XYZ file of C-alpha atoms in Angstrom:
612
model
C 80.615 72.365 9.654
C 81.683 69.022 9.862
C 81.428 68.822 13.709
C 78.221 70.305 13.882
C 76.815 68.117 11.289
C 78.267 65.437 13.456
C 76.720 66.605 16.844
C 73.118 67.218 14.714
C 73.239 63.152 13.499
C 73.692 62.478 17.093
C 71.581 64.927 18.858
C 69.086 63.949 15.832
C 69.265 60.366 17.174
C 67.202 61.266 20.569
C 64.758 63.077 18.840
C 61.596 62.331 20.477
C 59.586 59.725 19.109
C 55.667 60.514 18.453
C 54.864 58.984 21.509
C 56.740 61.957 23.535
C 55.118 64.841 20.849
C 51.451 63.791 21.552
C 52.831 63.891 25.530
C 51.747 66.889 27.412
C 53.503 70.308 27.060
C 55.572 69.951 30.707
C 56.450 66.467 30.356
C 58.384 68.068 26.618
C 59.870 71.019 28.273
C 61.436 68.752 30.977
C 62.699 66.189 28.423
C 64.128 69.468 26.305
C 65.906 70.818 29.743
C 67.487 67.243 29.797
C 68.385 67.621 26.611
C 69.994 71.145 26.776
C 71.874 70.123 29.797
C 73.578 67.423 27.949
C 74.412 69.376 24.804
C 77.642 71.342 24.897
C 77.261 73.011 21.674
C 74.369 75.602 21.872
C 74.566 76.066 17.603
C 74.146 71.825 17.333
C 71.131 72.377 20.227
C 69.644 75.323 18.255
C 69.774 73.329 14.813
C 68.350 70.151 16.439
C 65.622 72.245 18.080
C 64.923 73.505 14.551
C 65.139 70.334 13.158
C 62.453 68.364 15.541
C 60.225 71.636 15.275
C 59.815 70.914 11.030
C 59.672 67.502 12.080
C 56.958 67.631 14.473
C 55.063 70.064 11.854
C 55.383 67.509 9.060
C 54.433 64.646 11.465
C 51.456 66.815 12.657
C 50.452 67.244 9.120
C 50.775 63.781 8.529
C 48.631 62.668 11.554
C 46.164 64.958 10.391
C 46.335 63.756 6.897
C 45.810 60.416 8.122
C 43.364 61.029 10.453
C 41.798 62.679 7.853
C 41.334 59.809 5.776
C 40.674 57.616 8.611
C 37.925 59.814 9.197
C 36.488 59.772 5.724
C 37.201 56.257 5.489
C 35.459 55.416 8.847
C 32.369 57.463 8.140
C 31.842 57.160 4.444
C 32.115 53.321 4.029
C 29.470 51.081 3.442
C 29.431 48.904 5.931
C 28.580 49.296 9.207
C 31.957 49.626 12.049
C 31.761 49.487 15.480
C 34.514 50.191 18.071
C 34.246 48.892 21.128
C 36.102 48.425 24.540
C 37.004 44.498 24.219
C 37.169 43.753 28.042
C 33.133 45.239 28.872
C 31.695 45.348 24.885
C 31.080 49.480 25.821
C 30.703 51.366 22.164
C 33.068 54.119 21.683
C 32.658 55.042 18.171
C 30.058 54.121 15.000
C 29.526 55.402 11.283
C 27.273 57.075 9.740
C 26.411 53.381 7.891
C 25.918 51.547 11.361
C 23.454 54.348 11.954
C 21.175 53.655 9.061
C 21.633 50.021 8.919
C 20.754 49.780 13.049
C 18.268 52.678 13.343
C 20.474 53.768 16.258
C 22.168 57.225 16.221
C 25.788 57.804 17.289
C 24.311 59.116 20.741
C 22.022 56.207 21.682
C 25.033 53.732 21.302
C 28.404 55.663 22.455
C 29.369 54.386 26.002
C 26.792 51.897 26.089
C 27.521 48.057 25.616
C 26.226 45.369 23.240
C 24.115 43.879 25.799
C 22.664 46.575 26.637
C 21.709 47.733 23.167
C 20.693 44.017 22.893
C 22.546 44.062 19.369
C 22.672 40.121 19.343
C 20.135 38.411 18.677
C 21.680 35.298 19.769
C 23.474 36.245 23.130
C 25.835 33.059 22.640
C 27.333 34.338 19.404
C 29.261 37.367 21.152
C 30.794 34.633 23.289
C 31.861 32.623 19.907
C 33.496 35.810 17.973
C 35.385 36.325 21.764
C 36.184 32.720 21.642
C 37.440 33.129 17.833
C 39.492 35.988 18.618
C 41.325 34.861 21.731
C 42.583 31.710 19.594
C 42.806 33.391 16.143
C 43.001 36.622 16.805
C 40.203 37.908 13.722
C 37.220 37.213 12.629
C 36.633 37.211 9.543
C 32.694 37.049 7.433
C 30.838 35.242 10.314
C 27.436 34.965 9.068
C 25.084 36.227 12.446
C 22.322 37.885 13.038
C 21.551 41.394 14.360
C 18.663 42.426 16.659
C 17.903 46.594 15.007
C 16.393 48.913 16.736
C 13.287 48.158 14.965
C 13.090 44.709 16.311
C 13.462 43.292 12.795
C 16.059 40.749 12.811
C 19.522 41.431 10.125
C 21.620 39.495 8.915
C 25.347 40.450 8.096
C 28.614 39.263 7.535
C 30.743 40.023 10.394
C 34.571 40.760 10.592
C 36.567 42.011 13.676
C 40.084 42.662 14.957
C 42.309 43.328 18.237
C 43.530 47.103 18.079
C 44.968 49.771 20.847
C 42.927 53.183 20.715
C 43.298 55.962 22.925
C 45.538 53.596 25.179
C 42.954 50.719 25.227
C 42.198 47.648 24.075
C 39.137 47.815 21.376
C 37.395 45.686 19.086
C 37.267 47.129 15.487
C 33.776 45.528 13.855
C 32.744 45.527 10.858
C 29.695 44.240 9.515
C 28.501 44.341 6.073
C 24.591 44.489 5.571
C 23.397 40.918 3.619
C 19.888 41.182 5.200
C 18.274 41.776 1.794
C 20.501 39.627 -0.235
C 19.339 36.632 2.325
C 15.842 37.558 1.637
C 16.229 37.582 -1.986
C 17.796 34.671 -1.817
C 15.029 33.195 0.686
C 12.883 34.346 -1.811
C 13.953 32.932 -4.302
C 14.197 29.638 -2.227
C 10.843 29.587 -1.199
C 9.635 30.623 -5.474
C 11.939 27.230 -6.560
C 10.099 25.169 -3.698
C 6.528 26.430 -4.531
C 7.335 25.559 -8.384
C 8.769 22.193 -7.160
C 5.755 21.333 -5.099
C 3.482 22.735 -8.106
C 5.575 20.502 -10.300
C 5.425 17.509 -8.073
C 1.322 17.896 -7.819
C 0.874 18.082 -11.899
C 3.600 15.033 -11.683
C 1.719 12.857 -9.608
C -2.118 13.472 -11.384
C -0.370 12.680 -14.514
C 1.229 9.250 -12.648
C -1.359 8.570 -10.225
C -5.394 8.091 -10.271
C -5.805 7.708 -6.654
C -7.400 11.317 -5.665
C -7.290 11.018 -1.844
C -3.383 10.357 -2.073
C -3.234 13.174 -4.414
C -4.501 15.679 -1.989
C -3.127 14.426 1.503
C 0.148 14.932 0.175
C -0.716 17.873 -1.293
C -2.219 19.660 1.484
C 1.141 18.153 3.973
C 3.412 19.463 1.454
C 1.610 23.121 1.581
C 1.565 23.381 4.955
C 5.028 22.724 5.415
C 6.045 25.245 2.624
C 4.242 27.916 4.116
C 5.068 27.410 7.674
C 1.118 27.007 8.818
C -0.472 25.465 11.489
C -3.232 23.653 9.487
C -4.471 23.375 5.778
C -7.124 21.398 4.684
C -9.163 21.371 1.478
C -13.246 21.384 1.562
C -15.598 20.670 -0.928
C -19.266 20.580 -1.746
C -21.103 17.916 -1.193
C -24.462 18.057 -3.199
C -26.730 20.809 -2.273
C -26.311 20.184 1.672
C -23.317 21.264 2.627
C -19.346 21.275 3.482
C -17.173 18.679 4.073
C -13.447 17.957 4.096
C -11.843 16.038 1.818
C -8.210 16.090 3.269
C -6.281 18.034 5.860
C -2.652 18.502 7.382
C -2.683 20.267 10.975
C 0.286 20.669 13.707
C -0.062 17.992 16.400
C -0.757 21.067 18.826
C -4.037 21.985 17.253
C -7.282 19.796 16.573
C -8.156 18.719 13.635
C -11.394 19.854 11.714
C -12.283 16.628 10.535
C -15.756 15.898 10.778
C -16.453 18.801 10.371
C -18.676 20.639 7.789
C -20.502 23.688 7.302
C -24.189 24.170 6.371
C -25.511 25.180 2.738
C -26.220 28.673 3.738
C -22.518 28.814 4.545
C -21.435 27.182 1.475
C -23.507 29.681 -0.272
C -21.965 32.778 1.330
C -18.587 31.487 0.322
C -19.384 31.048 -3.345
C -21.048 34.522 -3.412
C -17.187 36.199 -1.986
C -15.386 33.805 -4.117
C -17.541 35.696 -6.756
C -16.584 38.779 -5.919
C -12.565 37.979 -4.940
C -9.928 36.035 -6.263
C -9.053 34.832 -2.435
C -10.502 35.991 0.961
C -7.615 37.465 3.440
C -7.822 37.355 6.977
C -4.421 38.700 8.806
C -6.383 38.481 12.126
C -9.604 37.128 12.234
C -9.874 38.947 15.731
C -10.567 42.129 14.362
C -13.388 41.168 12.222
C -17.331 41.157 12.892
C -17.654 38.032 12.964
C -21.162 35.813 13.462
C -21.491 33.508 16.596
C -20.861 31.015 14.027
C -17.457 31.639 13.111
C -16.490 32.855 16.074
C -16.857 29.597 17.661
C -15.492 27.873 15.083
C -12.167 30.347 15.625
C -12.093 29.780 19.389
C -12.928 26.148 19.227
C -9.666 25.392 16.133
C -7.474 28.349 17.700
C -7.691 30.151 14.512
C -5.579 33.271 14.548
C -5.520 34.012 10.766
C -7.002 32.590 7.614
C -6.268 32.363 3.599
C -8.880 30.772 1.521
C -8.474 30.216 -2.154
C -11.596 28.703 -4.364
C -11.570 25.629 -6.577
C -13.384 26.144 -9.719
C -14.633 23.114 -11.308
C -16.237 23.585 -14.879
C -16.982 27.292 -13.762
C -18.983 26.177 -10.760
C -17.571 26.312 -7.179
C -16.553 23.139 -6.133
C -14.647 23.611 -2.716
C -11.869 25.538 -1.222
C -8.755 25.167 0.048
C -8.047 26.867 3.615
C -4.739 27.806 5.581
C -5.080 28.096 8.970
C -2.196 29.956 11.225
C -3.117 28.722 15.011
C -0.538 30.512 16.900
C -0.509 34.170 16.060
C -1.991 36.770 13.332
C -0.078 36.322 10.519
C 0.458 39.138 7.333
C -0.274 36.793 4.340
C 1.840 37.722 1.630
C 0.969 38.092 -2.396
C 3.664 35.296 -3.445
C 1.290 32.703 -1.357
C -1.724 33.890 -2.128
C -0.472 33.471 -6.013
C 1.018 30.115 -5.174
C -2.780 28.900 -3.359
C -4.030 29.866 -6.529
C -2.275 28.049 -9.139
C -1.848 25.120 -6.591
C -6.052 25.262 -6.887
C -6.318 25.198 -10.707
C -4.031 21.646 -10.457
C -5.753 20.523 -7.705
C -9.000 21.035 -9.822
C -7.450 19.336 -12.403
C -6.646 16.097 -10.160
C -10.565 16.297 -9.136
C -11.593 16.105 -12.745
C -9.330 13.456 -13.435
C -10.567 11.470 -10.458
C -13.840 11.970 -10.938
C -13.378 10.803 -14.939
C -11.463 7.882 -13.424
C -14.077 6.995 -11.253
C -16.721 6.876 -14.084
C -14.608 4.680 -16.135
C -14.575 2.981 -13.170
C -18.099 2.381 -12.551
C -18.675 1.943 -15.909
C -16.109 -0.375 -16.201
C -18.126 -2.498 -13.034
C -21.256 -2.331 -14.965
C -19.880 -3.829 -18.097
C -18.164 -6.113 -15.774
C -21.750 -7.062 -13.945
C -23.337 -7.078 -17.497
C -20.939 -10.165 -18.779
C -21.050 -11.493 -15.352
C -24.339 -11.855 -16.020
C -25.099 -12.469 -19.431
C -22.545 -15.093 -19.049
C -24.017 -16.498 -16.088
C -27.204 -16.491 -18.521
C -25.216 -18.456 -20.952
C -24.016 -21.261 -18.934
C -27.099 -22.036 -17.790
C -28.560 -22.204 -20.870
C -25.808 -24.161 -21.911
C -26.210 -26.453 -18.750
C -29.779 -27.151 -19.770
C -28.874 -27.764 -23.258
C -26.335 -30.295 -21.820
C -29.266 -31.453 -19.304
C -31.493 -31.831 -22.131
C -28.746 -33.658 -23.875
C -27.997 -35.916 -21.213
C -32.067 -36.810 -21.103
C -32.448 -37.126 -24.689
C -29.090 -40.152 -24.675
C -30.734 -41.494 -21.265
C -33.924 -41.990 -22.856
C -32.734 -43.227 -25.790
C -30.556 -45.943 -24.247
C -33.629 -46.375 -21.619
C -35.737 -47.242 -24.940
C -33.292 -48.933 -26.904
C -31.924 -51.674 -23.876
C -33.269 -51.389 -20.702
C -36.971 -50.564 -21.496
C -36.449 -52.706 -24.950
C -35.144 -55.809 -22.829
C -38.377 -56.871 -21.087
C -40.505 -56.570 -24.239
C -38.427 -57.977 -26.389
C -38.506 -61.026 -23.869
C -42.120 -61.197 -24.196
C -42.230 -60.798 -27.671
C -40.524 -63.588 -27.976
C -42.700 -65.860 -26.168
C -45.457 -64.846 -27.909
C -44.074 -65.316 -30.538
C -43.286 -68.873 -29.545
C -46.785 -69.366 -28.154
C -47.846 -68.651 -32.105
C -45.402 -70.982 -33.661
C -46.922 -73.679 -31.489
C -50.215 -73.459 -31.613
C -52.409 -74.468 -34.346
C -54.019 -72.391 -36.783
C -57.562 -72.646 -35.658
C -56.638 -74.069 -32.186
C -56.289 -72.170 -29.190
C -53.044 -71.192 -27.065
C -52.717 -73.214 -24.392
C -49.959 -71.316 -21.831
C -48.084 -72.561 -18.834
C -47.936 -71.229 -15.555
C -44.183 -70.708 -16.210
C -44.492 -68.745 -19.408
C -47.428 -66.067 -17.600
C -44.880 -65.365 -14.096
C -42.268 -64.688 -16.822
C -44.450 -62.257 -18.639
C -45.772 -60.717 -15.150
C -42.122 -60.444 -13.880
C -41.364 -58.465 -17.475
C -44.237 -56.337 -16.785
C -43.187 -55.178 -12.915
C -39.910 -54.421 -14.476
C -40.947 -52.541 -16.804
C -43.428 -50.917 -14.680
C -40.678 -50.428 -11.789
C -37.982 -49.041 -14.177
C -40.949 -45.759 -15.508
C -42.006 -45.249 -12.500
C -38.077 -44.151 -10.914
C -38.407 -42.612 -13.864
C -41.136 -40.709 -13.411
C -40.568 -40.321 -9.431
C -37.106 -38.847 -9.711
C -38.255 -36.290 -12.398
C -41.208 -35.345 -10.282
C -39.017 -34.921 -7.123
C -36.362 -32.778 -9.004
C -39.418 -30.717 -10.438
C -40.821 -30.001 -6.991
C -44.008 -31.596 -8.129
C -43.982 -34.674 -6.022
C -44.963 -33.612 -2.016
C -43.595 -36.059 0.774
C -46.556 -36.781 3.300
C -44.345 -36.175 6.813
C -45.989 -37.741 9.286
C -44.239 -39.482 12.857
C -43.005 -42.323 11.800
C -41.088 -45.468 13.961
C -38.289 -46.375 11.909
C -37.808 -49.568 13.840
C -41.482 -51.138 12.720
C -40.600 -49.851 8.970
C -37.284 -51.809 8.698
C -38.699 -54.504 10.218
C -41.667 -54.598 7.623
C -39.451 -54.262 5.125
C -37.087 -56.619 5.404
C -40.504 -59.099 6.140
C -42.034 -58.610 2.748
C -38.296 -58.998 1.002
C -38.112 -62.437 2.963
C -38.954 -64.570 -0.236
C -36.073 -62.950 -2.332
C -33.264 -63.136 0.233
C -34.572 -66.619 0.125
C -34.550 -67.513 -3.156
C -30.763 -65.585 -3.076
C -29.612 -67.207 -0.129
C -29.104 -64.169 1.602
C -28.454 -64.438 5.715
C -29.926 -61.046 6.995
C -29.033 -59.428 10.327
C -30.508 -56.415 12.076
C -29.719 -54.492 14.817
C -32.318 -52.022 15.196
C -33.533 -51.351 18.609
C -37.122 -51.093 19.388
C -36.345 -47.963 21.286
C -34.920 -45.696 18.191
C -36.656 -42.523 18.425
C -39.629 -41.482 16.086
C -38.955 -39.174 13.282
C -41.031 -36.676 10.646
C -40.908 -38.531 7.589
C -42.821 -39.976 4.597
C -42.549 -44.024 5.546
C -43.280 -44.792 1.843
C -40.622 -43.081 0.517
C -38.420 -44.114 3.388
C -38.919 -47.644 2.726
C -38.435 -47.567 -0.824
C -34.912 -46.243 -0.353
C -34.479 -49.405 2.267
C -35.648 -51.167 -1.091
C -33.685 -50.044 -2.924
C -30.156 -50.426 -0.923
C -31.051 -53.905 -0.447
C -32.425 -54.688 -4.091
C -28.739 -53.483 -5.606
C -26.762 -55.163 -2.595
C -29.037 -58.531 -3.738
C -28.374 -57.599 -7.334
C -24.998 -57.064 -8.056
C -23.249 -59.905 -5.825
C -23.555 -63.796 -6.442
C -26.062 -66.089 -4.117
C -24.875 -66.502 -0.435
C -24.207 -62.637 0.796
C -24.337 -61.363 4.515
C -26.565 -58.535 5.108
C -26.377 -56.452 7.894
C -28.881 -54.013 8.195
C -28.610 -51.292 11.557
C -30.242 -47.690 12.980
C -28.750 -46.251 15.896
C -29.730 -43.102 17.332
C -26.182 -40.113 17.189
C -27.088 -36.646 18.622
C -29.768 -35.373 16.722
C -30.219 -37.777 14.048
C -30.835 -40.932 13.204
C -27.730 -43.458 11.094
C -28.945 -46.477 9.488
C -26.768 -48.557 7.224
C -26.953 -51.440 4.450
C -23.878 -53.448 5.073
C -22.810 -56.552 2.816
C -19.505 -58.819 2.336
C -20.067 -58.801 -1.590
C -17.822 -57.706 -4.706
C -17.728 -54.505 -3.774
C -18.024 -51.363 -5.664
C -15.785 -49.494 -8.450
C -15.774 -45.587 -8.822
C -18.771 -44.681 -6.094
C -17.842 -41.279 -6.725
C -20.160 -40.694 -8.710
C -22.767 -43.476 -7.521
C -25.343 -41.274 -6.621
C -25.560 -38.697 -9.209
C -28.178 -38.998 -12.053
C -28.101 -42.363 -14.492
C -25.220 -43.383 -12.565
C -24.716 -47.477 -11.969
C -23.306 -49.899 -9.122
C -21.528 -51.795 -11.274
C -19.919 -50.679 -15.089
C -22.175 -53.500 -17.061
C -25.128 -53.357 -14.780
C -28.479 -53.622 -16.149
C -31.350 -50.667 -15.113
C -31.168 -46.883 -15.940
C -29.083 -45.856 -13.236
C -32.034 -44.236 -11.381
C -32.004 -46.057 -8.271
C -29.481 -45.134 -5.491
C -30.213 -41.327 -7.250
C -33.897 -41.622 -6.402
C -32.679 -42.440 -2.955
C -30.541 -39.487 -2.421
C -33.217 -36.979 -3.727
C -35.718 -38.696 -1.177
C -33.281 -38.593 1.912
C -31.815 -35.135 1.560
C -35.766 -33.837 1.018
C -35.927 -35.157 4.559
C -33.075 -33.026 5.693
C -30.442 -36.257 5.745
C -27.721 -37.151 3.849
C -26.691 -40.470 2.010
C -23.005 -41.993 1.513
C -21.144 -45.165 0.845
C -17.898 -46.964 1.662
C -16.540 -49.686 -0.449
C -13.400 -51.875 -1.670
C -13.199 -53.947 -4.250
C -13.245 -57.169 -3.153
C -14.462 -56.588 0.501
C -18.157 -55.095 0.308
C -19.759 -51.809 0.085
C -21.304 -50.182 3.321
C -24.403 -47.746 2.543
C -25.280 -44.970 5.241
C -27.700 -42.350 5.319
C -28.871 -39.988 7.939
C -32.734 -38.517 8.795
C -32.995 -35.877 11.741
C -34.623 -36.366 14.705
C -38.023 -34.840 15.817
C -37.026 -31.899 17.649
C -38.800 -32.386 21.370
């Protein structure tokens, strides 16, 4: 027993592995002649022979066990497996799961390849999984997409390995469907985005007034979410017609803008919108369309169309429109829903501009209205202060200059009555009556500036302009002063050439203001002063100037404005040198002057020239 036990453990020892019992039948037989050839006990032979037949029948029923519940595995699991010859991609076996996930049956794919089947959809990810499992050796939930038979597009995570079938090197695949997952996911995505950009629109009416902003952005921010080639928003202006308030489109595509549709159209449109929620054009192709609209499709490249109404205190106010440019286009609920509450804010931001825009104007009136009614006030205020001014100029006009020369003769009469006898008669020297005539003139002299520069500022004094020689009037002038430079000691010089050019002017008023200049220069400096008086001709005008080497003058500033004075103490009502300036800017000229204490003043003044 022993010894046969003995020869059965090593007879048992070249049983043949499963490699030789799935060999063919005379390839066994020959191994088992070798076999019997080498065995000297035929009872150890016979028992081995027995023992490798129950062997082979367990390991048969274990194969098919196994295959089995490869085979139920294989075919009943839920995700899709491929097998496939690695060195040409040629399918050798599916499942019943990569048959209803593809659309392909087991007979359209066995023994052809990938490419052929055209099961990627992106041709350079089968050369990154072969790239992946030459220096890995797996694969394992590669996110790709799949190409069905359909010609929809899948997406599933995708795990392979190296294994030997049959003899040959294969690719076991397995892919595991996550198309609808990625669409529920897109979904919700693209639901979180629309409520952001919904969000972000009732955000910025609440922040910002400025409705044009409001509604580029808007309409930019829409067409981007939905992936279209243009969106604009149109409104109703007045009773005439269309027009587009903002718009987004693709830089391959024109834009719309200026645009706008006639009130007949604008009227057909309100009379859908009250029929339908939203107007739904897939392909705008297969519509009867008018001439109209067709043109307007072939001239924008309008493929398919969504329009949504804006409702503005239950009357149509406008529209907002997507455009897709490139191809028809299925328009789904979700975006029709999302036009339509992205309409009710974007009425709301219309409302809210156009309330902003009333405070506005309103605003600009009551603005204009104090404008003016304070405009009103300050000149009121400026006469009062005018009237003001007049009432303290008159009263110091009464009360010292005007009171001065009749207080002077008052006196003298007075005198005149002290002196002469109560019955007699007045006897009175030549003296006393030039000092009584000079009074008078000054009196005289001092109401009519008065009177003159009132008249002038009134409008009610008219200058006779008449062609005048300015050379012959200075020289007359400074002729009939002659006696009071003399009696002043005044040493005059001129240099006015005969040749000055005529001008349009009033000579009477013109030489008073020569008068004038000279009269102050005489006044208001001691005996002995140089006067230089000259007219040139510059351009188109004529400069003439009053030159002396007196005291000079403090604060001219103001030297020319009304009841101003040459000198702080001076006596006169300060009408002068402004009665000259209202004279030569009537005549179109202007009048200035240049002084320092202590080294003269220098008065200029220009008159235009006669235009030849």
């Amino acid at each position: 027993m022993i010894p046969l036990l003995s020869q059965i453990r090593k007879v048992k020892s070249a049983i043949p592995t499963p490699q030789i019992w799935a060999a063919e039948p005379s390839d066994r037989d020959r191994y088992w002649q070798e076999l019997r050839a080498g065995c000297k006990d035929e009872a150890a032979f016979t028992r081995m022979r027995e023992i490798w037949q129950e062997l082979q029948v367990k390991q048969e029923l274990a194969l098919q066990k196994s295959n089995e519940k490869f085979s139920k595995a294989f075919r009943s699991n839920p995700t899709a497996i491929m097998i496939t010859a690695l060195k040409d991609g040629r399918c050798i076996e599916v499942n019943d799961s990569f048959e209803q996930i593809s659309g392909y049956s087991r007979a359209e794919v066995i023994g052809k390849t990938t490419r052929e089947l055209q099961l990627w959809y992106h041709p350079s990810d089968r050369d990154r999984v072969r790239h992946l499992l030459t220096t890995e050796g797996s694969v394992r939930n590669l996110e790709l997409e799949f190409r069905l038979k359909s010609g929809e597009i899948g997406i599933g995570l995708f795990s392979a390995e190296v294994m030997e079938f049959d003899g040959e090197a294969c690719l076991i695949a397995t892919t595991e469907d996550i198309t609808e997952s990625k669409r529920a996911e897109a979904k919700l995505k693209a639901a979180l985005e629309r409520d952001r950009l919904l969000g972000e629109v009732a955000l910025r009416i609440r922040q910002s007034l400025d409705l044009s902003q409001i509604l580029q952005t808007t309409v930019a921010e829409v067409r981007q979410l939905l992936k279209a080639d243009r969106v604009f928003i149109g409104y109703r202006d007045g009773i005439d017609c269309g027009k587009v308030l903002a718009e987004s489109v693709d830089p391959r595509y024109p834009s719309v803008i200026p645009w706008h549709c006639d009130n007949r159209k604008v009227r057909e449109i309100s009379e859908l919108f009250a029929q339908t929620p939203a107007l739904i054009y897939n392909n705008v192709w297969e519509l009867e369309q008018e001439d109209e609209d067709r043109a307007f499709c072939e001239k924008y490249h309008v493929q398919a169309c969504l329009l949504v109404p804006i409702w503005l205190g239950g009357e149509f106010y406008g529209v907002i429109v997507v455009h897709q440019c490139d191809s028809p286009r299925n328009w789904q609920k979700f975006e029709v829903d999302f036009l339509e509450k992205l309409a009710n804010q974007v009425s709301i931001a219309i409302q809210q501009g156009q309330l902003y825009h009333q405070v506005c104007r309103l605003n600009c009136c009551l603005e204009q209205q104090v404008q003016e009614r304070t405009l009103q006030l300050e000149q009121q205020l400026q006469e009062v202060q005018e009237l003001s001014e007049l009432k303290d100029f008159f009263l110091q006009a009464i009360s010292h200059d005007l009171r001065t020369p009749i207080m002077g003769m008052l006196l003298i009469l007075q005198n005149l009555i002290k002196t002469t006898p109560a019955h007699g008669s007045a006897i009175i020297s030549l003296n006393t009556l030039e000092r009584m005539r000079q009074s008078s003139e000054r009196q005289l002299e001092m109401l009519n500036t008065l009177l003159d520069t009132h008249a002038i500022a009134a409008g009610a004094n008219q200058f006779d302009l008449q062609l005048t020689n300015l050379s012959t009037l200075c020289q007359s002038t400074l002729n009939d002063l002659e006696p009071i430079f003399e009696r002043n000691q005044t040493k005059v010089i001129t240099a006015i050439p005969d040749s000055l050019p005529w001008i349009r002017g009033d000579a009477a008023q013109l030489r008073r203001v020569l008068e004038n200049l000279i009269t102050n220069a005489l006044k208001h400096n001691p005996p002995g002063l140089d006067l230089l008086v000259t007219a040139q001709a510059q351009s188109q005008q004529i400069l003439c100037a009053v030159i002396d080497n007196g005291l000079g003058i403090h604060q001219s500033d103001r030297l020319f404005e009304r009841y101003g004075k040459v000198m702080r103490y001076s006596a006169g009502i300060g009408l002068g040198l402004y009665l000259c300036r209202q004279i030569i800017e009537a005549h179109g000229g202007k009048i200035w002057v240049e002084s320092q204490l202590g080294q003269g003043a220098s008065f200029y003044f220009t008159l235009p020239l006669e235009p030849s």
